[in-house]
Amino acid sequence: MKITYNREACQGHNRCYMLAPELFDVDDEGYAILRIDGEIPAELEEKAQLAADNCPEYAIELVTE
Amino acid sequence: MSNTERPPVVDWATDFDHTHPDYGQNAPEIWDELRATCPVAHTERFGGTWLPVTHEAVSAIAHDTENYTSMGVVVSENKPEIPAPMGFAPPITSDPPFHAIARRLLLEPFAPKPVKALEQYTRDCCNGLIDDILASGSDLTDAATEYAQHIPVRIIAKMLGVPETDGDKFRRFIHQIIETPGADTVDEDGGGSFDEYLDAAIAEHRANPKPPGEGDLIDHLTQADIEGTPLLDEHVRGTIALLLIAGIDTTWSSIGAALWHLASHPEDRARYTNEPEIRLFAIEEFLRFYAPVTMARIAVTDHELGGCPVKAGDWLLLPFPAANRDPEAFDDADKFIIDRQQNRHGAFGLGIHRCLGSNLARMELAVAIDTWTERIPDFELSDPDAVRWSVGQIRGPRELPVRINLDTVNR
Ligand code: HEM
Ligand code: SF4
């Protein structure tokens, strides 16, 4: 499973950073930074799902190949 | 605003009034009925106003800065006359492209990491308020006026670098502004007006600038520039006023509403206290279910919204609380689920005006509820009929009498 983050849609609600700090950091202005590239480690899949399910701007998506 | 008698509403689809006490009492039922019958309600009141109640429509308007302006965000009989894009209180009343410039000035001090640094101060402040409540020896208190009300003013005073004790002064000033916009403010303590107070604080900061990185929020603004030009005192003053107006009643309302919920739902109260791992979700569910803020826009074009003919110049309410209860967007939307796992609520708005203070407000709400439930795990409404909720675009309990179980408190 992979995770995608759309910087254009992100408004800095920071729900992702609170729910999944292993996957998301936050920049000085409060916008999200995706910390991983490629496959989500299995133990973080649940957190990735939470981040996606709680982003009010639909800026995070999970993709399964 | 609060005491004026509103003419009765006969039909919420064609003559709604969001400032009527009946709306304050029954808003969720009114939204449900409108969603089923007329999802974009209208009223001739306030010179013509629309009320969309679906998540889809509220979100579409919040994301559309072509058909709508933020020049007016509080519905009133008169439309503001200040021209866009700046509006009278940037960035909340600004439209693109100026909005991004004004907003950017404020993003850094309100980003999650600087806000995190205020957590301990906030906890100390909450504990101090509870010490006072418990020191009275009585098992009766008012969780709105003795607790929730004081938290946001003290934290913003700290951020601005003015005495914490000025918090009460801010509250009085902003209530005068909200109740009679445009009128001169007077300090009941015999001090000067709000503008004089802010000018003195700004002059003091300009005279004694602190080194970069060590300053408070007023230093941040007096030392900021837009493309090399320092901000005018007027801009600094307007911004501070906005932070006070946008940050105080809103946060007070959400802390109060969460305490109201816990006081009247023993099972959730026990879970919040005993299961710290659900708190992250509980805070968001408080925000969703009791979203305190409804914003507004003014249409700038003639267009259709959900089949309704919106005319340029019409008001539109943006009821984020109604969007948050739309069953199309949330499973069991009408149920409070304390550990809800999927919660894309819009309590802090959607789109480019996303609440600038959301990280701060969320931290204050979480610390306020954690501290209260740790010190006072068992409490209930002492007189449910005496609870008084505000009406209008910011909704929360203004009087919240509770009885504390003194046998279980942590002194
Ligand atoms: C629970 C508490 C709060 C709630 C529910 C809330 C809600 C909102 C909402 C819904 C908006 C969007 C406005 C729009 O779309 O027109 C907003 C904007 C704003 N809020 Fe908050 N707010 C809260 C606390 C705060 C605090 C503590 C501050 C700062 C001290 C603050 C400062 C602002 C500012 C400056 C804006 C304008 C942002 C912009 O236009 O870019 N708010 N707030
Ligand atoms: S939750 Fe969504 S909008 Fe918020 S910071 Fe994360 S990606 Fe951005």
Coordinates of C-alpha atoms and ligand atoms in Angstrom, one line a residue:
Chain A
M1 CA 0.0 0.0 0.0
K2 CA 1.2 3.5 -0.9
I3 CA 0.2 6.9 0.4
T4 CA -0.2 10.0 -1.7
Y5 CA -0.4 13.6 -0.4
N6 CA -1.7 16.5 -2.4
R7 CA -0.1 19.8 -1.3
E8 CA -2.5 21.9 -3.4
A9 CA -5.5 20.5 -1.5
C10 CA -3.9 20.6 2.0
Q11 CA -5.0 23.5 4.2
G12 CA -3.0 22.6 7.2
H13 CA -5.7 21.1 9.4
N14 CA -2.9 18.9 10.9
R15 CA -5.1 16.0 11.6
C16 CA -2.6 13.7 9.8
Y17 CA 0.3 14.9 11.9
M18 CA -1.6 14.3 15.1
L19 CA -2.8 10.8 14.1
A20 CA 0.2 9.6 12.3
P21 CA 3.4 11.5 13.2
E22 CA 5.4 8.5 11.9
L23 CA 4.1 9.3 8.4
F24 CA 3.6 13.1 8.5
D25 CA 5.6 16.0 9.7
V26 CA 4.6 19.6 9.6
D27 CA 6.5 22.6 8.1
D28 CA 7.0 26.0 9.7
E29 CA 3.7 27.3 8.3
G30 CA 1.7 24.3 9.4
Y31 CA 1.4 22.4 6.2
A32 CA 1.9 18.7 6.1
I33 CA 5.1 17.0 4.9
L34 CA 4.9 13.3 3.9
R35 CA 7.7 11.5 5.5
I36 CA 7.8 8.3 3.5
D37 CA 8.2 7.5 -0.1
G38 CA 7.0 4.2 -1.5
E39 CA 5.4 1.3 0.4
I40 CA 3.9 2.0 3.8
P41 CA 5.5 -0.3 6.4
A42 CA 2.9 -2.9 7.4
E43 CA 2.8 -1.8 11.1
L44 CA 1.9 1.8 10.0
E45 CA -1.0 0.8 7.6
E46 CA -3.6 1.4 10.2
K47 CA -2.2 4.9 11.0
A48 CA -2.1 5.7 7.3
Q49 CA -5.8 4.8 7.0
L50 CA -6.6 7.0 10.0
A51 CA -4.8 10.0 8.4
A52 CA -6.6 9.5 5.1
D53 CA -10.0 9.1 6.8
N54 CA -9.7 12.2 8.9
C55 CA -8.2 14.8 6.4
P56 CA -11.1 17.3 5.9
E57 CA -9.7 18.3 2.5
Y58 CA -9.3 14.8 1.0
A59 CA -5.6 15.6 0.5
I60 CA -4.5 12.1 1.5
E61 CA -5.1 8.9 -0.5
L62 CA -4.1 5.3 -0.1
V63 CA -3.3 3.4 -3.2
T64 CA -3.0 -0.4 -3.5
E65 CA -1.4 -1.7 -6.6
Chain B
M1 CA -27.8 41.2 19.4
S2 CA -28.6 38.8 22.2
N3 CA -31.6 40.6 23.7
T4 CA -33.5 41.9 20.7
E5 CA -36.8 40.3 20.2
R6 CA -36.9 38.5 16.9
P7 CA -40.2 38.1 15.0
P8 CA -41.4 34.5 15.1
V9 CA -40.5 32.1 12.4
V10 CA -43.4 30.2 10.8
D11 CA -41.5 28.3 8.1
W12 CA -37.8 27.6 8.3
A13 CA -37.5 26.9 4.6
T14 CA -38.7 30.3 3.5
D15 CA -38.3 32.6 6.5
F16 CA -35.5 31.2 8.7
D17 CA -33.7 33.3 11.3
H18 CA -30.4 32.0 12.7
T19 CA -30.5 34.6 15.5
H20 CA -33.9 33.5 16.8
P21 CA -33.8 31.6 20.1
D22 CA -35.8 28.7 18.5
Y23 CA -32.9 28.2 16.1
G24 CA -30.5 28.2 19.1
Q25 CA -32.6 25.5 20.8
N26 CA -33.5 23.3 17.9
A27 CA -30.9 23.8 15.1
P28 CA -30.1 20.1 14.5
E29 CA -33.8 19.2 14.1
I30 CA -34.3 22.2 11.8
W31 CA -31.3 21.1 9.6
D32 CA -32.6 17.5 9.4
E33 CA -35.9 18.7 8.2
L34 CA -34.4 21.1 5.7
R35 CA -32.1 18.5 4.3
A36 CA -35.1 16.3 3.6
T37 CA -37.3 19.1 2.2
C38 CA -35.3 22.2 1.1
P39 CA -31.6 21.9 1.5
V40 CA -31.0 25.5 0.6
A41 CA -33.3 27.5 2.7
H42 CA -34.0 31.2 2.2
T43 CA -35.2 34.2 4.2
E44 CA -35.9 37.8 3.3
R45 CA -34.5 38.8 6.6
F46 CA -31.1 40.7 6.7
G47 CA -31.8 41.8 3.1
G48 CA -32.0 38.3 1.7
T49 CA -30.0 35.3 3.1
W50 CA -29.5 31.7 2.1
L51 CA -28.9 28.7 4.4
P52 CA -27.4 25.6 2.8
V53 CA -27.4 22.7 5.2
T54 CA -25.6 19.9 3.3
H55 CA -21.9 19.1 3.7
E56 CA -21.6 19.2 -0.1
A57 CA -23.0 22.7 -0.5
V58 CA -21.2 24.2 2.6
S59 CA -17.9 22.7 1.3
A60 CA -18.5 24.0 -2.2
I61 CA -19.1 27.5 -1.1
A62 CA -16.2 27.5 1.3
H63 CA -13.9 26.4 -1.6
D64 CA -15.4 28.9 -4.1
T65 CA -13.8 32.3 -4.0
E66 CA -15.1 33.3 -7.5
N67 CA -18.8 33.4 -6.7
Y68 CA -18.5 34.5 -3.0
T69 CA -16.6 37.1 -1.1
S70 CA -15.5 37.0 2.6
M71 CA -16.0 40.8 2.8
G72 CA -18.9 40.0 5.1
V73 CA -18.6 37.0 7.4
V74 CA -21.2 37.9 10.0
V75 CA -24.7 38.4 8.7
S76 CA -26.3 41.7 9.7
E77 CA -28.9 44.1 8.4
N78 CA -26.3 46.2 6.7
K79 CA -23.6 44.9 4.3
P80 CA -20.0 46.1 5.1
E81 CA -18.9 48.9 2.7
I82 CA -15.2 48.3 2.8
P83 CA -14.1 47.1 -0.6
A84 CA -12.6 43.6 -1.1
P85 CA -9.9 42.2 -1.2
M86 CA -8.7 43.4 2.2
G87 CA -11.9 43.9 4.2
F88 CA -11.7 45.3 7.7
A89 CA -10.0 42.4 9.4
P90 CA -7.5 40.6 7.2
P91 CA -7.2 37.7 6.6
I92 CA -10.7 36.6 7.6
T93 CA -12.4 39.3 5.5
S94 CA -9.9 39.2 2.6
D95 CA -10.3 37.5 -0.7
P96 CA -7.5 36.2 -3.0
P97 CA -4.8 37.2 -3.8
F98 CA -4.4 39.6 -0.8
H99 CA -5.8 36.9 1.6
A100 CA -2.7 34.7 1.2
I101 CA -0.4 37.6 2.0
A102 CA -2.2 38.6 5.2
R103 CA -2.6 35.0 6.3
R104 CA 1.0 34.1 5.7
L105 CA 2.1 36.7 8.2
L106 CA 0.3 34.7 10.9
L107 CA 0.9 31.1 10.0
E108 CA 4.2 30.5 11.8
P109 CA 3.2 31.5 15.3
F110 CA 0.1 29.4 15.1
A111 CA 1.7 26.3 13.6
P112 CA 1.7 23.1 15.7
K113 CA 5.2 23.3 17.1
P114 CA 5.1 26.8 18.6
V115 CA 1.6 26.0 19.9
K116 CA 2.9 22.8 21.6
A117 CA 5.3 25.0 23.6
L118 CA 2.3 26.7 25.2
E119 CA 0.8 23.5 26.5
Q120 CA 2.4 23.5 29.9
Y121 CA 1.4 27.2 30.5
T122 CA -2.1 26.2 29.5
R123 CA -2.2 23.3 31.9
D124 CA -0.9 25.5 34.7
C125 CA -3.6 28.0 33.9
C126 CA -6.4 25.4 34.0
N127 CA -5.1 23.9 37.2
G128 CA -5.1 27.4 38.8
L129 CA -8.7 27.9 37.9
I130 CA -9.6 24.5 39.3
D131 CA -7.7 25.3 42.5
D132 CA -9.9 28.4 42.9
I133 CA -13.1 26.4 42.3
L134 CA -12.1 23.7 44.8
A135 CA -10.9 26.3 47.3
S136 CA -14.4 27.7 47.6
G137 CA -15.4 24.5 49.3
S138 CA -18.7 24.4 47.6
D139 CA -19.8 21.5 45.4
L140 CA -21.6 24.0 43.0
T141 CA -19.8 26.0 40.3
D142 CA -20.4 27.3 36.8
A143 CA -18.1 25.5 34.4
A144 CA -18.7 28.2 31.7
T145 CA -18.1 31.4 33.7
E146 CA -15.6 30.1 36.4
Y147 CA -13.6 27.9 34.0
A148 CA -14.0 27.7 30.2
Q149 CA -14.4 31.5 29.8
H150 CA -11.0 32.3 31.3
I151 CA -8.8 29.9 29.4
P152 CA -8.6 31.4 25.8
V153 CA -8.2 35.0 27.1
R154 CA -5.3 34.1 29.3
I155 CA -3.5 32.1 26.6
I156 CA -3.8 34.8 24.0
A157 CA -2.7 37.5 26.5
K158 CA 0.4 35.4 27.1
M159 CA 1.0 35.0 23.3
L160 CA 0.6 38.7 22.8
G161 CA 2.9 39.6 25.6
V162 CA 0.5 41.7 27.7
P163 CA -0.4 41.0 31.3
E164 CA -2.5 37.9 31.8
T165 CA -4.8 39.9 34.0
D166 CA -5.8 42.0 31.0
G167 CA -7.8 38.9 29.8
D168 CA -11.0 40.2 31.4
K169 CA -10.6 43.5 29.7
F170 CA -10.3 41.8 26.3
R171 CA -13.5 40.0 27.0
R172 CA -15.4 43.1 27.8
F173 CA -14.0 44.9 24.7
I174 CA -14.8 42.2 22.3
H175 CA -18.3 41.9 23.6
Q176 CA -18.9 45.6 23.0
I177 CA -17.5 45.2 19.5
I178 CA -19.6 42.1 18.7
E179 CA -22.8 43.7 20.2
T180 CA -22.4 47.1 18.6
P181 CA -20.0 47.0 15.7
G182 CA -18.5 50.3 14.8
A183 CA -19.3 52.0 18.1
D184 CA -16.4 53.3 20.2
T185 CA -15.3 50.9 22.9
V186 CA -15.0 52.0 26.5
D187 CA -13.1 50.4 29.3
E188 CA -15.4 49.9 32.3
D189 CA -12.3 50.0 34.5
G190 CA -11.8 53.6 33.6
G191 CA -8.9 53.0 31.1
G192 CA -8.9 54.1 27.5
S193 CA -10.7 52.5 24.5
F194 CA -9.7 49.2 22.9
D195 CA -7.8 51.1 20.1
E196 CA -5.9 53.2 22.7
Y197 CA -5.1 50.1 24.7
L198 CA -3.7 48.3 21.6
D199 CA -1.8 51.4 20.4
A200 CA -0.1 51.7 23.7
A201 CA 0.9 48.0 23.6
I202 CA 2.2 48.4 20.0
A203 CA 4.2 51.6 20.9
E204 CA 5.7 49.8 23.9
H205 CA 6.8 46.9 21.7
R206 CA 8.2 49.2 19.0
A207 CA 10.2 51.1 21.7
N208 CA 11.6 47.9 23.2
P209 CA 11.9 45.4 20.4
K210 CA 13.0 41.9 21.4
P211 CA 15.6 39.9 19.4
P212 CA 14.2 37.8 16.6
G213 CA 13.0 34.4 17.9
E214 CA 12.5 35.7 21.4
G215 CA 9.6 38.0 20.9
D216 CA 5.9 37.6 21.5
L217 CA 3.1 37.9 18.9
I218 CA 3.1 41.7 18.9
D219 CA 6.8 41.7 18.3
H220 CA 6.2 39.2 15.5
L221 CA 3.8 41.7 13.8
T222 CA 5.7 44.9 14.5
Q223 CA 8.8 43.3 13.1
A224 CA 7.1 41.7 10.1
D225 CA 7.0 43.3 6.6
I226 CA 5.1 42.8 3.3
E227 CA 7.7 42.9 0.5
G228 CA 10.0 45.1 2.6
T229 CA 7.5 47.5 4.0
P230 CA 6.8 47.2 7.7
L231 CA 3.2 46.8 8.7
L232 CA 1.3 49.9 9.5
D233 CA 0.2 50.2 13.2
E234 CA -3.4 50.1 11.8
H235 CA -2.7 46.6 10.3
V236 CA -1.1 45.4 13.5
R237 CA -4.0 46.7 15.5
G238 CA -6.6 45.2 13.2
T239 CA -4.9 41.8 13.3
I240 CA -4.7 41.7 17.1
A241 CA -8.3 42.7 17.3
L242 CA -9.2 39.8 14.9
L243 CA -7.3 37.3 16.9
L244 CA -9.1 38.3 20.0
I245 CA -12.5 38.3 18.3
A246 CA -12.0 35.1 16.4
G247 CA -10.2 33.2 19.3
I248 CA -12.1 33.9 22.5
D249 CA -15.8 33.2 22.3
T250 CA -15.2 30.4 19.8
T251 CA -12.8 28.4 22.1
W252 CA -14.8 29.2 25.2
S253 CA -17.8 27.8 23.4
S254 CA -16.2 24.5 22.5
I255 CA -14.7 24.0 26.0
G256 CA -18.1 24.7 27.5
A257 CA -20.0 22.4 25.1
A258 CA -17.6 19.5 25.8
L259 CA -18.1 20.0 29.5
W260 CA -21.8 20.1 29.0
H261 CA -21.7 16.8 27.1
L262 CA -19.6 15.1 29.8
A263 CA -21.8 16.5 32.6
S264 CA -24.9 15.0 31.0
H265 CA -23.4 11.7 29.6
P266 CA -22.0 9.6 32.5
E267 CA -20.8 6.8 30.2
D268 CA -18.8 9.2 28.0
R269 CA -17.5 10.9 31.1
A270 CA -16.2 7.6 32.5
R271 CA -14.6 6.6 29.1
Y272 CA -12.9 10.0 28.7
T273 CA -11.4 9.7 32.2
N274 CA -10.4 6.1 32.1
E275 CA -9.3 5.6 28.5
P276 CA -6.7 8.2 27.6
E277 CA -6.1 6.5 24.3
I278 CA -9.5 7.7 23.0
R279 CA -9.0 11.3 23.8
L280 CA -7.5 12.2 20.5
F281 CA -10.7 11.1 18.8
A282 CA -13.0 12.4 21.5
I283 CA -11.7 16.0 21.1
E284 CA -12.5 15.8 17.3
E285 CA -16.0 14.4 18.1
F286 CA -16.7 17.3 20.5
L287 CA -15.6 19.6 17.6
R288 CA -17.8 17.9 15.1
F289 CA -20.9 17.5 17.2
Y290 CA -20.8 20.8 18.9
A291 CA -19.1 22.9 16.2
P292 CA -19.5 26.4 17.6
V293 CA -18.9 28.5 14.5
T294 CA -21.2 29.4 11.5
M295 CA -19.5 31.8 9.0
A296 CA -21.0 33.8 6.1
R297 CA -20.2 34.9 2.6
I298 CA -21.7 37.5 0.2
A299 CA -22.5 36.4 -3.3
V300 CA -20.7 38.4 -6.0
T301 CA -22.4 36.8 -9.0
D302 CA -26.0 35.8 -9.9
H303 CA -25.9 32.0 -10.0
E304 CA -27.7 28.8 -9.0
L305 CA -27.1 26.9 -5.8
G306 CA -28.9 23.6 -5.4
G307 CA -31.5 24.9 -7.9
C308 CA -32.0 28.1 -6.0
P309 CA -31.5 31.5 -7.7
V310 CA -28.8 33.3 -5.7
K311 CA -28.4 37.0 -6.6
A312 CA -25.2 39.1 -6.3
G313 CA -25.3 40.8 -2.9
D314 CA -27.2 38.1 -1.1
W315 CA -25.9 36.8 2.1
L316 CA -25.1 33.0 2.5
L317 CA -24.6 31.4 5.8
L318 CA -21.9 28.7 6.1
P319 CA -23.2 26.4 8.8
F320 CA -20.2 24.2 9.5
P321 CA -22.2 22.6 12.4
A322 CA -24.9 21.5 9.9
A323 CA -22.4 20.1 7.5
N324 CA -20.9 18.2 10.4
R325 CA -24.2 16.4 10.9
D326 CA -25.0 15.5 7.3
P327 CA -25.7 11.8 7.1
E328 CA -24.3 11.8 3.5
A329 CA -20.9 12.8 4.9
F330 CA -20.8 11.0 8.3
D331 CA -22.0 7.5 9.4
D332 CA -24.5 7.9 12.2
A333 CA -24.2 11.6 11.9
D334 CA -26.7 12.3 14.6
K335 CA -24.9 10.2 17.2
F336 CA -22.1 11.3 19.4
I337 CA -19.5 8.6 19.1
I338 CA -16.7 9.4 21.5
D339 CA -14.0 7.3 19.6
R340 CA -15.2 8.0 16.1
Q341 CA -12.4 6.8 13.7
Q342 CA -13.5 8.6 10.5
N343 CA -14.1 12.2 11.1
R344 CA -13.5 14.8 8.4
H345 CA -15.3 17.5 10.3
G346 CA -15.3 21.1 9.2
A347 CA -15.6 22.8 12.6
F348 CA -12.5 24.9 11.7
G349 CA -13.8 25.7 8.3
L350 CA -12.8 24.3 4.9
G351 CA -10.6 25.8 2.1
I352 CA -8.3 28.7 2.3
H353 CA -9.8 30.3 5.4
R354 CA -9.2 27.2 7.5
C355 CA -9.1 28.5 11.1
L356 CA -5.7 30.0 11.7
G357 CA -6.0 29.3 15.4
S358 CA -7.1 25.7 15.0
N359 CA -3.9 24.2 16.4
L360 CA -4.1 26.5 19.4
A361 CA -7.9 26.0 19.9
R362 CA -7.5 22.2 19.7
M363 CA -4.6 22.3 22.2
E364 CA -6.6 24.5 24.6
L365 CA -9.7 22.3 24.3
A366 CA -7.7 19.1 25.0
V367 CA -5.8 20.5 27.9
A368 CA -8.9 22.1 29.4
I369 CA -10.9 18.9 29.3
D370 CA -8.0 16.6 30.4
T371 CA -7.3 18.9 33.4
W372 CA -10.9 19.2 34.4
T373 CA -11.5 15.4 34.2
E374 CA -8.3 14.5 36.0
R375 CA -9.1 16.9 38.9
I376 CA -12.9 16.6 38.8
P377 CA -13.7 13.1 37.4
D378 CA -17.3 13.1 38.5
F379 CA -19.7 16.0 37.9
E380 CA -23.2 16.6 36.6
L381 CA -25.6 19.4 35.6
S382 CA -26.9 20.8 38.8
D383 CA -29.9 22.6 37.2
P384 CA -30.3 21.6 33.5
D385 CA -32.9 24.4 33.0
A386 CA -30.5 27.0 34.1
V387 CA -28.0 26.2 31.3
R388 CA -28.0 29.1 28.8
W389 CA -26.6 28.7 25.3
S390 CA -25.7 31.7 23.1
V391 CA -27.6 32.4 19.9
G392 CA -26.3 33.6 16.5
Q393 CA -23.2 32.5 14.6
I394 CA -21.1 31.4 17.6
R395 CA -22.9 28.8 19.7
G396 CA -21.9 27.6 23.2
P397 CA -23.0 27.5 26.8
R398 CA -22.7 30.9 28.5
E399 CA -24.0 29.6 31.8
L400 CA -23.3 26.0 32.9
P401 CA -24.1 25.3 36.5
V402 CA -22.6 21.9 37.6
R403 CA -22.5 19.9 40.8
I404 CA -19.1 18.4 41.6
N405 CA -18.8 15.1 43.5
L406 CA -16.3 16.3 46.1
D407 CA -15.5 12.8 47.3
T408 CA -13.7 12.0 44.1
V409 CA -11.8 15.3 43.4
N410 CA -8.0 15.4 43.2
R411 CA -7.1 18.5 45.2
Ligands
HEM1 C1 -12.8 26.0 18.9 C2 -12.4 27.2 18.6 C3 -12.5 27.8 17.2 C4 -13.3 27.5 16.1 C5 -14.4 26.5 16.1 C6 -13.0 28.4 15.0 C7 -13.6 28.3 13.8 C8 -13.2 29.1 12.7 C9 -13.7 29.0 11.4 C10 -14.9 28.1 11.0 C11 -13.0 29.8 10.6 C12 -13.3 29.9 9.1 C13 -13.7 31.2 8.6 C14 -14.3 31.3 7.2 O1 -14.3 30.3 6.5 O2 -14.7 32.4 6.9 C15 -12.0 30.4 11.4 C16 -11.1 31.4 10.9 C17 -10.2 32.0 11.7 N1 -9.9 31.8 13.0 FE1 -10.9 30.4 14.2 N2 -11.9 29.2 15.4 C18 -11.6 28.8 16.7 C19 -10.6 29.4 17.5 C20 -9.6 30.3 17.0 C21 -8.5 30.8 17.8 C22 -8.1 30.4 19.2 C23 -7.9 31.8 17.0 C24 -6.7 32.7 17.2 C25 -6.3 33.1 18.4 C26 -8.7 31.9 15.7 C27 -8.4 32.7 14.7 C28 -8.9 32.6 13.4 C29 -8.5 33.4 12.3 C30 -7.4 34.5 12.3 C31 -9.3 33.1 11.2 C32 -9.2 33.6 9.8 C33 -8.4 32.8 8.9 C34 -8.4 33.2 7.5 O3 -9.4 33.9 7.1 O4 -7.5 32.8 6.7 N3 -9.7 30.9 15.8 N4 -12.1 30.0 12.7
SF4_2 S1 -5.0 16.5 7.5 FE1 -5.2 17.0 5.3 S2 -5.4 19.2 5.2 FE2 -4.7 18.7 7.2 S3 -2.5 18.9 7.2 FE3 -3.0 16.8 6.8 S4 -3.1 16.7 4.6 FE4 -3.2 18.8 5.1

